[in-house]
Coordinates of C-alpha atoms and ligand atoms in Angstrom, one line a residue:
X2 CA 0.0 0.0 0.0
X3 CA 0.8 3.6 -0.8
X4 CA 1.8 6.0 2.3
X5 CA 1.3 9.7 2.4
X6 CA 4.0 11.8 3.7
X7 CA 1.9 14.3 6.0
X8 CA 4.5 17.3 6.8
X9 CA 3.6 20.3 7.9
X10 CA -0.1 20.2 7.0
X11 CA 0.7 18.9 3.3
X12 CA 0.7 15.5 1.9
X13 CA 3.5 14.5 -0.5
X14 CA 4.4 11.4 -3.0
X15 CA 7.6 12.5 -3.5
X16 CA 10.1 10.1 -2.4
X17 CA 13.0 11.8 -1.7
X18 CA 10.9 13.7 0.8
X19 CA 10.0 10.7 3.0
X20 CA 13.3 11.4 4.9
X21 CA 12.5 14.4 6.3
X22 CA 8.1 14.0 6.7
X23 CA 7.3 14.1 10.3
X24 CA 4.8 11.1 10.1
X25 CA 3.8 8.4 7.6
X26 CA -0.1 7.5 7.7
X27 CA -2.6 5.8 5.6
X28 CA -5.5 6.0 8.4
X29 CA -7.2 9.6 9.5
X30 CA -9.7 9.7 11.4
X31 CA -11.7 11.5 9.0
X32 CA -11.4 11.9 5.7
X33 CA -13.0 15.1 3.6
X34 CA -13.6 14.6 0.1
X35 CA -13.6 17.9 -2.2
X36 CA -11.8 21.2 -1.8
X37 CA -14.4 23.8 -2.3
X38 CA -16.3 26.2 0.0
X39 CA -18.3 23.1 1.4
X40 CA -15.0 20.8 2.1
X41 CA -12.6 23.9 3.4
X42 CA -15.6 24.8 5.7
X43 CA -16.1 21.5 7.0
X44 CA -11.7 21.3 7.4
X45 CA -12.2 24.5 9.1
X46 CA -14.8 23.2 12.1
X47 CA -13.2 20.4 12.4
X48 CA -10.0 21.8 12.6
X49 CA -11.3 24.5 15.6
X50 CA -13.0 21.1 17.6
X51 CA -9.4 19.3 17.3
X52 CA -10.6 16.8 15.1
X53 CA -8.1 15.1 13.3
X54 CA -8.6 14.6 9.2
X55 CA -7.6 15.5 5.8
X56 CA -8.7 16.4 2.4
X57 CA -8.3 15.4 -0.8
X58 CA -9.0 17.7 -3.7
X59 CA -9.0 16.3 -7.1
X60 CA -7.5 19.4 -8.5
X61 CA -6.3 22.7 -6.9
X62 CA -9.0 24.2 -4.0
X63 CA -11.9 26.7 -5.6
X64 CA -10.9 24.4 -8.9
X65 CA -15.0 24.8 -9.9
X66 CA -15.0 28.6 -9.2
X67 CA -11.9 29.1 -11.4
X68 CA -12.0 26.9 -13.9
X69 CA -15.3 26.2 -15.3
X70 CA -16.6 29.7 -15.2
X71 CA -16.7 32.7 -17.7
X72 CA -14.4 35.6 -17.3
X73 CA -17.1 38.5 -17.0
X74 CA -18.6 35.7 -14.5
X75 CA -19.7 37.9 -10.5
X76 CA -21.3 35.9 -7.6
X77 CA -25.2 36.5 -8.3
X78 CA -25.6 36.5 -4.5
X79 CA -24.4 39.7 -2.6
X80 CA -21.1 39.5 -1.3
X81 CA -22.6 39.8 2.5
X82 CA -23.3 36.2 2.0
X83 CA -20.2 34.6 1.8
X84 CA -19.7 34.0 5.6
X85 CA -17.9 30.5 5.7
X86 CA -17.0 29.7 9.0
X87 CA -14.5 32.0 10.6
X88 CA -14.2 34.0 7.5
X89 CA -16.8 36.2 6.9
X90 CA -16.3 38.8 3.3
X91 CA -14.7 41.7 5.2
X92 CA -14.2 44.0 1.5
X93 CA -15.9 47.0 1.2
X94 CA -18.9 46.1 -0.9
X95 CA -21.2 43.7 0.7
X96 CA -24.2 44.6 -1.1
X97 CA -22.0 44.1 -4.5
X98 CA -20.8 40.8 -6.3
X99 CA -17.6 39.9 -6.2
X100 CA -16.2 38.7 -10.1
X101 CA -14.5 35.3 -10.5
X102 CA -10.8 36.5 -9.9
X103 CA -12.0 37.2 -6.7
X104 CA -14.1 34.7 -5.7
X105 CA -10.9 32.2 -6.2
X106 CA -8.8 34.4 -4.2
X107 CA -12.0 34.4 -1.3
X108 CA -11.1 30.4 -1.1
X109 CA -7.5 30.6 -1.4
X110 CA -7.4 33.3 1.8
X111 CA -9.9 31.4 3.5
X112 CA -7.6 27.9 3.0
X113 CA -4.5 30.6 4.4
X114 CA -6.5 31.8 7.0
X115 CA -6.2 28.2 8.7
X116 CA -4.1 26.0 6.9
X117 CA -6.0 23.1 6.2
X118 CA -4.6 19.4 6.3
X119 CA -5.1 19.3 2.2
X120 CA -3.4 17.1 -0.4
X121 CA -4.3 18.9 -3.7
X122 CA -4.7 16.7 -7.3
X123 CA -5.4 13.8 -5.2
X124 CA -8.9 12.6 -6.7
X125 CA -10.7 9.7 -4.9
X126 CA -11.4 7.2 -7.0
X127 CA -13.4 4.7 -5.3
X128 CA -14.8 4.8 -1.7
X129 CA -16.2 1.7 0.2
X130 CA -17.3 0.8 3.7
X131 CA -15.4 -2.6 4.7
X132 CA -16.8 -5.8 6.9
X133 CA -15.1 -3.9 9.8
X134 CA -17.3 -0.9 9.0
X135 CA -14.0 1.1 8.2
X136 CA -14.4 3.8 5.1
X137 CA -11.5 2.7 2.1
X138 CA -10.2 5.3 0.1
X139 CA -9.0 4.7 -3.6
X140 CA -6.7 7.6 -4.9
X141 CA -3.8 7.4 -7.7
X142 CA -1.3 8.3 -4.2
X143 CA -2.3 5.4 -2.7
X144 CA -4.8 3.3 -0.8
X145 CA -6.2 5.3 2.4
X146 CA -9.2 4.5 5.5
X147 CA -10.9 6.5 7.4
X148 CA -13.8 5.8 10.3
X149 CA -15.6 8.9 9.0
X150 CA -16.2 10.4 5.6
X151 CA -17.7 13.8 4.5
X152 CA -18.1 13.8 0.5
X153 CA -18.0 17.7 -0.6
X154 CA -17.6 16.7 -4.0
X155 CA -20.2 19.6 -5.1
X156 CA -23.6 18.9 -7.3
X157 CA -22.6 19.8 -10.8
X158 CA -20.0 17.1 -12.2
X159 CA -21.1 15.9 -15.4
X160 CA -22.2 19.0 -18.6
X161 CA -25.6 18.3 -19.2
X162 CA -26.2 18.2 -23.0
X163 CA -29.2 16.8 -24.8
X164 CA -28.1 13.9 -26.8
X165 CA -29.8 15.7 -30.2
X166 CA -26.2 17.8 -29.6
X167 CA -24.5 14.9 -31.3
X168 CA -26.4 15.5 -34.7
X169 CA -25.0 19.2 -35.1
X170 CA -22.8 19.7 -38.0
X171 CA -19.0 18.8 -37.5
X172 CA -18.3 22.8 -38.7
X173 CA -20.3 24.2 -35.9
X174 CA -18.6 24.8 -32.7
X175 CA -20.4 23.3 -29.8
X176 CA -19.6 23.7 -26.0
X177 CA -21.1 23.5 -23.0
X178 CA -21.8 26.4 -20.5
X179 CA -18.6 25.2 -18.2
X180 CA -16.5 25.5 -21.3
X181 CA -17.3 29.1 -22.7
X182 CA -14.7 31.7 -21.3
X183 CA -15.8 35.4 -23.4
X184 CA -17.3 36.4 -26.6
X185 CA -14.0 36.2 -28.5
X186 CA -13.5 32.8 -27.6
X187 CA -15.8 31.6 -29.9
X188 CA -15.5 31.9 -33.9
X189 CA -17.2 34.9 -35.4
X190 CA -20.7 35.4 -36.4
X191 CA -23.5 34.5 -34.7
X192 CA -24.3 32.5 -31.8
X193 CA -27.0 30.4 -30.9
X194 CA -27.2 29.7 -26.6
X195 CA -29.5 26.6 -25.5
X196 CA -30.7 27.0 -21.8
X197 CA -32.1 30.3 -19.8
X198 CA -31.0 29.3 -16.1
X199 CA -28.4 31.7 -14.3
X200 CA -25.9 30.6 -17.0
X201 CA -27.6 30.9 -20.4
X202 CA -29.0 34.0 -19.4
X203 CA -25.8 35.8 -18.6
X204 CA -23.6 34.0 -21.3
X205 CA -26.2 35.6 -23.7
X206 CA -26.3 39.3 -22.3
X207 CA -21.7 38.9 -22.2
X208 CA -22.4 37.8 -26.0
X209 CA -25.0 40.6 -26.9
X210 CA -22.7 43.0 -25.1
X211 CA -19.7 42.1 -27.1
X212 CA -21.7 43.0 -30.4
X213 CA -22.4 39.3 -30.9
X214 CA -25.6 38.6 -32.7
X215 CA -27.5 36.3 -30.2
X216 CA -30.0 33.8 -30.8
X217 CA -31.7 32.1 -27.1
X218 CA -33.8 29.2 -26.7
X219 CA -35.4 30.1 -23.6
X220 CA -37.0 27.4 -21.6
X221 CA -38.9 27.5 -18.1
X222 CA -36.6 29.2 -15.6
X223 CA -38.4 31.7 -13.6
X224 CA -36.7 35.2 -13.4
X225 CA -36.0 37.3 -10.1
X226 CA -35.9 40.8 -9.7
X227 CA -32.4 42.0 -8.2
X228 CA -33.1 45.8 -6.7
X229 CA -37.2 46.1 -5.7
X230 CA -38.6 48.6 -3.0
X231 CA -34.7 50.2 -2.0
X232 CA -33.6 46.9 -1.2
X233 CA -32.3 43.8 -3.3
X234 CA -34.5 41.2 -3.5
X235 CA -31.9 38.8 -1.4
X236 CA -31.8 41.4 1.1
X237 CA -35.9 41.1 1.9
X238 CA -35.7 37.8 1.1
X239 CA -33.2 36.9 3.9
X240 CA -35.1 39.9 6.7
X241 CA -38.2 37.8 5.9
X242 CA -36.9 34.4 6.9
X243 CA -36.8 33.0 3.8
X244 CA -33.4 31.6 3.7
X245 CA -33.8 30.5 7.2
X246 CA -36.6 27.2 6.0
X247 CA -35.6 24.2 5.9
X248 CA -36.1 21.7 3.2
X249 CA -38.7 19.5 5.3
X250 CA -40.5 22.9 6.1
X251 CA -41.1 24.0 2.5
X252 CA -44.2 23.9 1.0
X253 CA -42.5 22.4 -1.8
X254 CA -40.6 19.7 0.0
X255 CA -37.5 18.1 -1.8
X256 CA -39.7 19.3 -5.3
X257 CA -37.7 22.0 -4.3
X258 CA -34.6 20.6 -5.4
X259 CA -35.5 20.0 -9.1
X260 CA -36.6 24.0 -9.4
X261 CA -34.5 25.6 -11.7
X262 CA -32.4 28.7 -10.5
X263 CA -34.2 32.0 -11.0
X264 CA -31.9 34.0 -13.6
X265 CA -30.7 37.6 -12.6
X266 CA -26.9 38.6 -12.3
X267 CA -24.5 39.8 -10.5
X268 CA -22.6 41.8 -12.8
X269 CA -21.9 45.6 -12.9
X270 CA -22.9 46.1 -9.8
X271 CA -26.1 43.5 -10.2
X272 CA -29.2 44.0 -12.5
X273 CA -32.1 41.9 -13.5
X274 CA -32.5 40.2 -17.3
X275 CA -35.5 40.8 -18.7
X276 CA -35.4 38.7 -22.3
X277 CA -38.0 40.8 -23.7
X278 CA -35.7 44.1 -23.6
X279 CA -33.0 41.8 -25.2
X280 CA -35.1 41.0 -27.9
X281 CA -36.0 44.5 -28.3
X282 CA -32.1 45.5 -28.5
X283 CA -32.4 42.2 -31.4
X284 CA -31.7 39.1 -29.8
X285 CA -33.9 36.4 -31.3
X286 CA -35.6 34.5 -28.7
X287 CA -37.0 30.8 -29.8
X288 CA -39.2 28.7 -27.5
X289 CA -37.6 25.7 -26.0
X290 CA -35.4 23.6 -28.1
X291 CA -37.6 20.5 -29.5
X292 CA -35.3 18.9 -32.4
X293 CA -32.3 18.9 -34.7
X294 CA -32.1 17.9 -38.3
X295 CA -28.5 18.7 -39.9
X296 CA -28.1 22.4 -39.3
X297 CA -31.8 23.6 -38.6
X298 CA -33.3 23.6 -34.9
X299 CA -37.1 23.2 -34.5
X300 CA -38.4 25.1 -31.3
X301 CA -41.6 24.2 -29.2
X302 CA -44.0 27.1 -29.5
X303 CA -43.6 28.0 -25.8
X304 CA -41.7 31.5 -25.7
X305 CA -44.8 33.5 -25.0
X306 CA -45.5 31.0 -22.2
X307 CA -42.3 31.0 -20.9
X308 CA -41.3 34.3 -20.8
X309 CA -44.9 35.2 -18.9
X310 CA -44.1 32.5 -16.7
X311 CA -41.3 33.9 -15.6
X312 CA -42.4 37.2 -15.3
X313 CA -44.9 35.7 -13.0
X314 CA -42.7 34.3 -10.7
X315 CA -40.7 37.3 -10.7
X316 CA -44.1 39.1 -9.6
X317 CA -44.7 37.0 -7.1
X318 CA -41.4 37.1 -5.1
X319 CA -42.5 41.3 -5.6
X320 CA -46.0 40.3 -4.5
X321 CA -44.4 38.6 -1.5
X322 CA -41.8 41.2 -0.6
X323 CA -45.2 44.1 -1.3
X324 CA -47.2 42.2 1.7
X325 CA -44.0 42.1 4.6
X326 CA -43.6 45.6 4.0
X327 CA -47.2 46.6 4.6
X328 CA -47.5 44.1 7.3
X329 CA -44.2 45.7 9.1
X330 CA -45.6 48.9 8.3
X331 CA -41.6 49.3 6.6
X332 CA -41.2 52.8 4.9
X333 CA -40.1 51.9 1.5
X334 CA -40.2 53.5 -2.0
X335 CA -43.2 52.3 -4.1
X336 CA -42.4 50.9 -7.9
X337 CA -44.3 51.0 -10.7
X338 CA -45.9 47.9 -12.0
X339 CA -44.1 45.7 -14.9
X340 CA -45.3 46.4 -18.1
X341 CA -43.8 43.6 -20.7
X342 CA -41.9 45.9 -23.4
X343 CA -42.0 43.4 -26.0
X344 CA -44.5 40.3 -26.6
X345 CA -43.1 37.5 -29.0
X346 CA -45.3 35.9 -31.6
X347 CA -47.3 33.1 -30.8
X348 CA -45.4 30.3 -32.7
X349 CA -41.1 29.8 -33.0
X350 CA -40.5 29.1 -36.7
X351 CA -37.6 26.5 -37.1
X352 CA -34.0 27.9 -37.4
X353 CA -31.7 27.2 -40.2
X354 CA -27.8 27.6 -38.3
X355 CA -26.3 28.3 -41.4
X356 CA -28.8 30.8 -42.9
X357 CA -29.0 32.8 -39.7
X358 CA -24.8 32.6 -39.6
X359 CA -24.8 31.0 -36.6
X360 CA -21.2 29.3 -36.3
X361 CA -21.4 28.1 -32.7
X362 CA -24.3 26.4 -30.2
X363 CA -23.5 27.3 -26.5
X364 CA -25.5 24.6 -24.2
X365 CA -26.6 26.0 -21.1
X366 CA -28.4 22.9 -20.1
X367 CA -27.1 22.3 -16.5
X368 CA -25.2 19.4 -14.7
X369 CA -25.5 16.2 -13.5
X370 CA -24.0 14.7 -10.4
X371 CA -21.6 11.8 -10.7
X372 CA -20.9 9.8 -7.3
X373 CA -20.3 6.6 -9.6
X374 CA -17.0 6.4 -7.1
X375 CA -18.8 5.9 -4.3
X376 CA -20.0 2.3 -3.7
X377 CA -21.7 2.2 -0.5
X378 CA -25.2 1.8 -0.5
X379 CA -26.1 5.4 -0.1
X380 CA -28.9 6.1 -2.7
X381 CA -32.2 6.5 -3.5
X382 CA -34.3 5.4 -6.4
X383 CA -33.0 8.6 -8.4
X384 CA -29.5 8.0 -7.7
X385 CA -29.0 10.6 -4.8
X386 CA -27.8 10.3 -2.0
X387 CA -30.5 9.7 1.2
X388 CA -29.3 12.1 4.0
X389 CA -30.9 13.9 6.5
X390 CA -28.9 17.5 6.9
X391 CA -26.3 15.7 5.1
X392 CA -26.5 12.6 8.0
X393 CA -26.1 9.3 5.4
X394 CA -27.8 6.1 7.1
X395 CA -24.7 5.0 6.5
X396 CA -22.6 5.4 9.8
X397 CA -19.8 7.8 9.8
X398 CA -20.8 8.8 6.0
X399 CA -21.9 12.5 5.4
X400 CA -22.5 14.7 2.4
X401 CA -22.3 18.4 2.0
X402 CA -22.7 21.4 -0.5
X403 CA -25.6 19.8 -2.2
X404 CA -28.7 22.2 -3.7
X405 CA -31.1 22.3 -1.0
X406 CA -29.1 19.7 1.9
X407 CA -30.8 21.6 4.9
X408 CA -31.8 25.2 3.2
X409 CA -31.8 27.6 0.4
X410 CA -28.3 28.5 0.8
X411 CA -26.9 24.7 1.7
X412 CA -25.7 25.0 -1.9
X413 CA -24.3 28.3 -2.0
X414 CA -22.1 30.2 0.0
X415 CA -24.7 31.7 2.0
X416 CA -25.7 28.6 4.4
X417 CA -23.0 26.0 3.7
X418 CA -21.3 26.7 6.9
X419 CA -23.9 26.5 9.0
X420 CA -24.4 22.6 8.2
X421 CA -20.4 22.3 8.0
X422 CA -20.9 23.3 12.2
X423 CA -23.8 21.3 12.2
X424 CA -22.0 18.2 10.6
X425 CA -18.8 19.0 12.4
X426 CA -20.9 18.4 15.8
X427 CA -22.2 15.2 14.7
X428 CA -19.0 14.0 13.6
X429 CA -17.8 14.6 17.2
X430 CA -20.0 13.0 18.6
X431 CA -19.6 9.9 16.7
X432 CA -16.0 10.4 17.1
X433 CA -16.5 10.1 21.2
X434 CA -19.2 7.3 21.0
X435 CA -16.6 5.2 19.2
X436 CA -13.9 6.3 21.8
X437 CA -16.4 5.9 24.7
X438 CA -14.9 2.4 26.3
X439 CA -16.7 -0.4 26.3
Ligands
FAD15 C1 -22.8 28.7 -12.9 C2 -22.9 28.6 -11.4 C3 -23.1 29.8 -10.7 C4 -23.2 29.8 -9.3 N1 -23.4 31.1 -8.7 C5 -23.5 31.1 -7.4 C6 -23.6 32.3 -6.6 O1 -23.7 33.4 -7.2 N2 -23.6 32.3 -5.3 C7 -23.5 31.1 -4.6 O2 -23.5 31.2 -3.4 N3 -23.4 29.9 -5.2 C8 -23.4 29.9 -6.6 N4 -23.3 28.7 -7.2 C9 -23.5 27.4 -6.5 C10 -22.3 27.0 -5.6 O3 -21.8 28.0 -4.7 C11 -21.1 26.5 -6.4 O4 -21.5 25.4 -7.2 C12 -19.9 26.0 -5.5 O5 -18.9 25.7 -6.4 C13 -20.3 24.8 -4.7 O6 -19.2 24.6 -3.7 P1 -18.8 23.1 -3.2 O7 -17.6 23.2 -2.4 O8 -20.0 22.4 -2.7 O9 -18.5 22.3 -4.6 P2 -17.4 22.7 -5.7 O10 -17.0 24.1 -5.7 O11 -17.9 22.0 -6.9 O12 -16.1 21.9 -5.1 C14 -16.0 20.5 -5.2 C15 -14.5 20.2 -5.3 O13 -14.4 18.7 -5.2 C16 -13.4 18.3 -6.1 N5 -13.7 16.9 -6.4 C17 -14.7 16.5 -7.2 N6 -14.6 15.1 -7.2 C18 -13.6 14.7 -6.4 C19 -13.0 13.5 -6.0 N7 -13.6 12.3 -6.5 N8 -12.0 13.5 -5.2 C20 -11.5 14.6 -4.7 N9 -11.9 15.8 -5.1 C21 -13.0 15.9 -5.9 C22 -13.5 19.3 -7.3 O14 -12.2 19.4 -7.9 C23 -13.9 20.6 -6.6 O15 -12.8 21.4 -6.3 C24 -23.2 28.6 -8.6 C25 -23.0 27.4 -9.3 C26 -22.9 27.4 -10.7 C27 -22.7 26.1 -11.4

């Protein structure tokens, strides 16, 4: 079996430094899986409760946030929110959006802030639970165990494409959202974006900003406004206890999870998309993408439903935010009432790529989770993970960072570190059950 070198907080392979490593160990006590906000924050509670562990991270720590991400990409959630555990956003803009740059360098200080016990481009490759209920650890450095293990591995592994994305013409660039950087990235002339969640809304607008003529498929994601009544919509949100509901308490329960992101950005200085004043500046919007024969896409004729269905919901969350302030009796400026500015037809005529000039397809069609590496009985009938706050059945196996774990912000930086204290706790006290003699 493979040994780590553990030296000064930092795992090693390299031989030659095996002489001088303080300890050689293949068994932690815990083991944290993932090098994001969710696994540092987890490293971090631990790591303040004296609980001995280490992380593996696949590739370098904030990898997601800096690599698969557009440049012009800023946090769509106001900066106030990142508060992970002993490291609360102390800049000078909290009701701003911090861009991607810094963002990475958010996780990079928070990892110097308390030097976590991390081996980076260490992936884990398989994990199991043995007869001797002791957690096994596959990585290409070696063969590790663990009595506890905390998977932060994140939600969005695997680009989501439509399988209809294989039938596009060799000539025609095709990427997925995690792939597309800036405008000039792509070959010239027009572009065609599949998907309106957060992404495909604000990888159109940094293409129809750049001069880039834009066509959009625009399917059912509901819209948000950003700055209603004086406040942003976050803001209210988060005074009106929103945030704080759990999963079990939501009148949606876990149908929750499968709700698409409302779109809105973050980006000079935060703004709402509205499509229809995109398509008044001349992007083309087409309903949701039904087909593909060589170069021409057929659309469903939904775009007039869509776009009112997400007006609605964007409404609604006003409607919401309207009745707390009357019921607080909260002196706020009063808005006018949307007005659409531009209504499409009722039907979306087929497109022809190569008539319209359209050289590349952007798919903005989301992610799918991948814990194929993780064979311990763990899942449900749709293949995720059965937890309770992140609490596996399976003894001493936990999961965090995932859309919707505990709350709204489990997912996001906003509430992440509460259930890293929360798990840290119940790591404990499995930690001292074990130890308890007897
Ligand atoms: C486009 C987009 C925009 C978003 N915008 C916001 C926003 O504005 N505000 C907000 O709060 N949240 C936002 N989120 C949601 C969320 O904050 C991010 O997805 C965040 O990256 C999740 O952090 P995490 O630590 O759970 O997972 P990740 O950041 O995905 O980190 C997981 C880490 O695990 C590593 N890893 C994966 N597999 C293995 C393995 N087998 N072994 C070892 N390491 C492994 C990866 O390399 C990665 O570094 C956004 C998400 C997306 C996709």
């Amino acid at each position: 079996m493979n040994k780590l070198a553990v030296k000064n907080n930092s795992l090693s392979l390299d031989d030659d430094s095996l002489s001088s490593v303080d300890y050689i160990t293949s068994h932690f006590p815990v083991i944290i899986i993932g090098g994001g906000q969710a696994g540092l924050s987890v490293s971090y509670c631990l790591k303040q409760q004296g609980i001995a562990h280490h992380l593996f991270e696949k590739n370098r720590i904030g990898h997601d946030w800096r690599s698969r991400r557009w440049d012009s990409f800023c946090l769509v959630t106001p900066n106030w929110q990142c508060k992970l555990p002993g490291f609360p956003y102390s800049g000078g803009d909290p009701h701003g959006f911090i861009p991607k740059d810094e963002i990475v360098k958010y996780l990079e200080d928070y990892a110097a802030s308390f030097d976590p016990p991390v081996s980076e481009g260490v992936g884990v490759e398989q994990l199991r639970k043995n007869d001797e209920g002791v957690f096994e650890i596959s990585t290409r450095a070696g063969n590790y165990t663990a009595d506890q293990v905390v998977i932060a591995t994140g939600g969005y592994h695997i680009p989501s494409l439509p399988r209809m994305a294989e039938r596009l013409p060799a000539d025609i660039v095709q990427l997925h959202s995690s792939a597309y950087r800036n405008p000039d990235s792509l070959p010239e002339g027009a572009v065609l974006v599949v998907g309106t969640g957060q992404s495909g809304c604000q990888i159109a607008e940094d293409l129809h900003w750049a001069g880039r003529q834009v066509h959009l498929s625009v399917g059912s994601a509901p819209r948000s406004p950003r700055k209603y009544r004086g406040k942003d919509a976050i803001d209210w949100l988060d005074e009106m206890g929103y945030y704080a509901i759990p999963i079990h308490a939501h009148p949606k329960k876990e149908r929750v999870k499968a709700q698409a992101n409302h779109y809105l950005t973050g980006r000079n200085g935060g703004h709402e998309i509205d499509l229809r004043k995109f398509a008044l500046e001349g992007m083309k919007l087409h309903g949701r993408l039904a087909d593909i024969q060589g170069a021409t896409f057929a659309f469903r004729d939904d775009l007039k439903a869509n776009l009112d269905n997400a007006d609605a919901v964007s409404q609604s969350i006003k409607n919401m935010i309207d009745q707390y302030i009357a019921r607080e009796k909260i002196e706020a400026p009063v808005e006018p009432q949307y007005q659409p500015p531009w209504t499409p037809a009722d039907d979306s005529p087929p497109l022809d790529l190569l008539e319209a000039g359209i050289r590349s397809v952007v798919w903005a069609t989301g992610y799918r989770a991948d814990f194929g590496w993780v064979e311990v009985p763990v899942f449900d009938g749709r293949g995720e993970p059965s937890h309770q706050r992140g609490v596996t059945p399976v003894a001493g196996l936990y999961f965090i960072g995932l859309p919707w774990l505990h709350t709204w912000g489990s997912g996001r930086f906003a509430q992440v570190g509460e259930d890293a204290v929360y798990l840290a706790e119940q790591l404990m006290k499995a930690a001292s059950h074990k130890a308890r003699p007897g």
